[in-house]
Coordinates of C-alpha atoms in Angstrom, one line a residue:
Chain A
K1 CA 16.8 1.9 -9.5
N2 CA 13.3 2.7 -7.7
E3 CA 12.6 6.3 -7.0
V4 CA 11.1 5.6 -3.5
E5 CA 14.5 3.8 -1.7
Q6 CA 14.7 2.1 1.9
S7 CA 17.0 1.2 4.6
P8 CA 17.5 -0.7 5.4
Q9 CA 16.0 -4.0 3.5
N10 CA 15.7 -5.3 6.9
L11 CA 16.4 -4.8 11.0
T12 CA 16.7 -6.9 14.2
A13 CA 17.0 -4.8 17.5
Q14 CA 16.1 -5.8 21.1
E15 CA 13.3 -4.5 23.1
G16 CA 13.7 -0.8 24.0
E17 CA 16.1 0.2 21.2
F18 CA 15.6 3.4 19.4
I19 CA 14.7 2.3 15.7
T20 CA 15.1 4.4 12.4
I21 CA 13.6 3.5 9.2
N22 CA 14.9 5.3 6.0
C23 CA 13.1 6.6 2.9
S24 CA 14.7 8.3 -0.1
Y25 CA 13.1 9.4 -3.0
S26 CA 13.8 10.9 -6.5
V27 CA 10.4 12.4 -7.2
G28 CA 8.9 16.3 -6.8
I29 CA 6.1 15.1 -4.2
S30 CA 3.3 16.5 -2.3
A31 CA 3.0 14.4 0.8
L32 CA 5.2 11.4 1.7
H33 CA 3.2 8.6 3.2
W34 CA 4.7 5.8 6.1
L35 CA 2.8 2.5 6.3
Q36 CA 2.7 -0.5 8.5
Q37 CA 2.3 -4.0 7.1
H38 CA 1.8 -6.6 9.8
P39 CA 2.4 -9.9 9.6
G40 CA -1.2 -10.8 9.0
G41 CA -1.1 -8.7 5.8
G42 CA -2.4 -5.7 6.1
I43 CA -1.9 -2.5 5.8
V44 CA -2.4 1.0 8.0
S45 CA -1.5 4.3 7.3
L46 CA 0.7 5.6 9.8
F47 CA 1.6 8.7 8.7
M48 CA 1.3 11.0 5.4
L49 CA 3.5 14.5 5.6
S50 CA 4.9 17.2 3.9
S51 CA 6.9 18.9 6.0
G52 CA 8.7 18.9 9.2
K53 CA 8.1 16.4 12.0
K54 CA 4.6 14.5 13.2
K55 CA 4.2 12.6 16.1
H56 CA 2.0 9.8 17.3
G57 CA 2.6 7.6 20.3
R58 CA 6.1 6.4 20.3
L59 CA 6.3 6.6 17.0
I60 CA 8.0 10.1 14.9
A61 CA 7.9 10.7 11.5
T62 CA 10.5 13.7 9.7
I63 CA 10.9 14.8 6.3
N64 CA 13.7 17.6 4.4
I65 CA 12.1 18.1 1.2
Q66 CA 15.1 19.7 -0.1
E67 CA 16.8 16.8 0.8
K68 CA 14.0 14.4 -0.7
H69 CA 14.5 12.0 2.1
S70 CA 12.0 11.1 5.2
S71 CA 13.2 9.2 8.4
L72 CA 10.8 6.7 10.5
H73 CA 11.7 6.5 14.0
I74 CA 10.2 4.2 16.9
T75 CA 11.6 4.9 20.5
A76 CA 11.3 2.3 23.3
S77 CA 10.3 -0.4 20.4
H78 CA 8.5 -3.1 21.4
P79 CA 7.7 -6.9 19.8
R80 CA 4.5 -5.7 18.4
D81 CA 6.2 -3.4 16.7
S82 CA 7.1 -5.9 15.0
A83 CA 6.5 -5.4 10.9
V84 CA 7.0 -4.1 7.4
Y85 CA 7.5 -0.7 7.0
I86 CA 7.3 1.2 3.8
C87 CA 7.2 4.3 2.5
A88 CA 5.5 5.6 -0.6
V89 CA 4.9 8.5 -2.7
P90 CA 1.8 10.1 -5.0
L91 CA 3.4 10.0 -8.2
G92 CA 3.3 14.0 -9.2
E93 CA -0.4 15.2 -8.4
S94 CA -2.2 11.7 -9.2
Y95 CA -3.5 9.9 -6.5
Q96 CA -1.1 6.9 -7.6
L97 CA 1.3 6.1 -5.0
I98 CA 4.5 4.7 -6.1
W99 CA 6.0 2.2 -2.9
G100 CA 9.3 1.6 -1.4
A101 CA 10.1 -2.0 -1.2
G102 CA 9.6 -1.9 2.9
T103 CA 12.1 -2.5 5.7
K104 CA 11.2 -6.0 7.8
L105 CA 11.2 -5.0 11.9
I106 CA 12.1 -7.5 13.8
I107 CA 11.9 -5.9 17.7
K108 CA 12.8 -9.2 20.3
P109 CA 12.0 -9.5 23.9
Chain B
E1 CA -17.5 2.5 11.0
A2 CA -16.8 -0.6 9.0
G3 CA -13.1 -0.5 7.4
V4 CA -12.6 -1.1 3.6
T5 CA -13.4 -4.7 3.4
Q6 CA -12.3 -7.7 0.6
F7 CA -13.2 -10.5 -0.4
P8 CA -11.9 -13.7 -0.3
S9 CA -8.8 -13.2 1.8
H10 CA -7.3 -16.1 -0.1
S11 CA -7.5 -17.6 -3.7
V12 CA -5.9 -20.3 -5.4
I13 CA -7.0 -21.3 -8.6
E14 CA -5.2 -23.0 -11.7
K15 CA -3.3 -20.9 -14.2
G16 CA -6.2 -20.4 -17.1
Q17 CA -8.9 -19.7 -14.9
T18 CA -11.4 -16.8 -13.8
V19 CA -11.2 -14.8 -10.6
T20 CA -12.8 -12.3 -9.4
L21 CA -11.6 -10.0 -6.4
R22 CA -13.9 -7.9 -4.5
C23 CA -14.0 -4.6 -2.5
D24 CA -15.8 -2.7 -0.6
P25 CA -15.1 0.8 0.4
I26 CA -15.7 2.5 3.4
S27 CA -18.7 3.5 3.0
G28 CA -19.0 7.4 1.4
H29 CA -15.4 7.4 -0.1
D30 CA -15.8 8.6 -3.6
N31 CA -12.1 7.0 -4.0
L32 CA -11.6 3.6 -4.4
Y33 CA -7.6 2.0 -5.2
W34 CA -6.0 -1.0 -6.1
Y35 CA -2.7 -2.2 -5.9
R36 CA -0.7 -5.7 -5.4
R37 CA 2.0 -6.8 -4.2
V38 CA 3.4 -9.8 -6.7
M39 CA 6.8 -12.3 -5.2
G40 CA 9.8 -10.0 -4.1
K41 CA 8.4 -6.6 -5.5
E42 CA 7.2 -3.8 -4.3
I43 CA 3.6 -2.7 -4.2
K44 CA 2.8 -1.5 -7.5
F45 CA -0.5 1.2 -8.3
L46 CA -3.2 -0.5 -10.2
L47 CA -6.4 2.0 -10.9
H48 CA -7.5 4.6 -9.0
F49 CA -11.8 4.8 -9.3
V50 CA -13.7 7.9 -8.7
K51 CA -17.3 7.1 -8.0
E52 CA -18.1 4.8 -10.7
S53 CA -15.3 6.6 -13.1
K54 CA -11.7 5.0 -13.7
Q55 CA -9.4 8.2 -13.0
D56 CA -6.4 6.6 -13.3
E57 CA -5.6 2.7 -14.9
S58 CA -2.4 3.8 -16.0
G59 CA -1.1 0.8 -13.8
M60 CA -3.2 -2.0 -15.1
P61 CA -0.6 -5.1 -16.2
N62 CA -2.9 -6.0 -19.5
N63 CA -6.1 -6.4 -20.6
R64 CA -6.3 -9.7 -19.0
F65 CA -7.6 -7.3 -15.9
L66 CA -11.1 -5.9 -15.2
A67 CA -11.6 -3.7 -13.2
E68 CA -15.1 -2.2 -12.7
R69 CA -17.3 -0.1 -10.1
T70 CA -21.1 -0.2 -11.1
G71 CA -22.7 2.2 -8.6
G72 CA -19.8 3.6 -7.2
T73 CA -19.8 1.9 -4.3
Y74 CA -18.3 -1.5 -4.1
S75 CA -15.7 -2.6 -6.4
T76 CA -14.4 -5.6 -8.8
L77 CA -11.3 -7.2 -10.2
K78 CA -11.3 -9.8 -13.0
V79 CA -8.3 -11.2 -14.0
Q80 CA -9.4 -13.5 -17.1
P81 CA -7.4 -16.2 -17.6
A82 CA -4.9 -15.9 -14.9
E83 CA -1.5 -16.4 -15.3
L84 CA 1.4 -18.1 -12.7
E85 CA 2.0 -14.3 -12.7
D86 CA -0.6 -13.2 -11.6
S87 CA 0.5 -14.8 -8.3
G88 CA 0.5 -11.8 -5.1
V89 CA -1.3 -10.2 -2.7
Y90 CA -4.0 -7.6 -4.2
F91 CA -4.8 -4.6 -1.7
C92 CA -7.8 -2.2 -2.1
A93 CA -8.2 1.3 -0.6
S94 CA -10.0 4.2 -0.3
S95 CA -10.3 7.2 0.4
Q96 CA -12.6 10.6 1.2
G97 CA -12.7 13.4 -1.5
Y98 CA -9.8 15.1 -2.2
S99 CA -8.2 13.9 0.8
R100 CA -5.1 11.8 0.6
T101 CA -5.1 9.5 3.2
Q102 CA -6.3 5.9 1.8
Y103 CA -7.9 3.4 3.6
F104 CA -6.6 0.1 3.0
G105 CA -8.6 -3.5 3.2
P106 CA -6.3 -6.5 4.4
G107 CA -5.7 -8.1 0.9
T108 CA -6.7 -10.7 -1.0
R109 CA -3.8 -13.6 -1.6
L110 CA -3.9 -14.8 -5.3
T111 CA -1.9 -18.3 -5.5
V112 CA -1.9 -19.8 -9.5
L113 CA -0.6 -22.2 -9.8

């Protein structure tokens, strides 16, 4: 069992739908990262959060440290949001990241 | 400001050959990380440099992989000799000081035939 589990693995939705991607982890963490990998392959860091909620544009990330769970939400989804969304957590106090398998999101027009 | 750059973007080599990947971090970033994603698997950590020193190389798969960061600027990752299972995408990232926000390069897709 991976230390970082994401669900769903794949998600296809219509433009405008509200999207939720979940991440559960089994290790103690100081912060959790959400990243986006576009079809071209490059990775972009979206959020790093250690408590509560963060919002950037149409993206919202929440984390519940007690339940070891985080969610990434996308409001008013758009085809350009199509990408792989990955959560990652640091291994202990190190800077090494443990990665989830990613959620492949496709938004249809 | 230029982001993290990687070269080449794609490399195709035969089993047994040597390949060297390069990563140029964001200027001033002391921390440099290498990760890789092999087919169908999660992205895995390879190693972490702080300036020119290897802070953590626990993710390096075997001694066919050699990473260097002479002078604490750009880094190279050499695979010698390459094996089929080394095929994948190799990512580099950098961060500044004690910040945990990592900035990623576009990756190098390595194909070993």
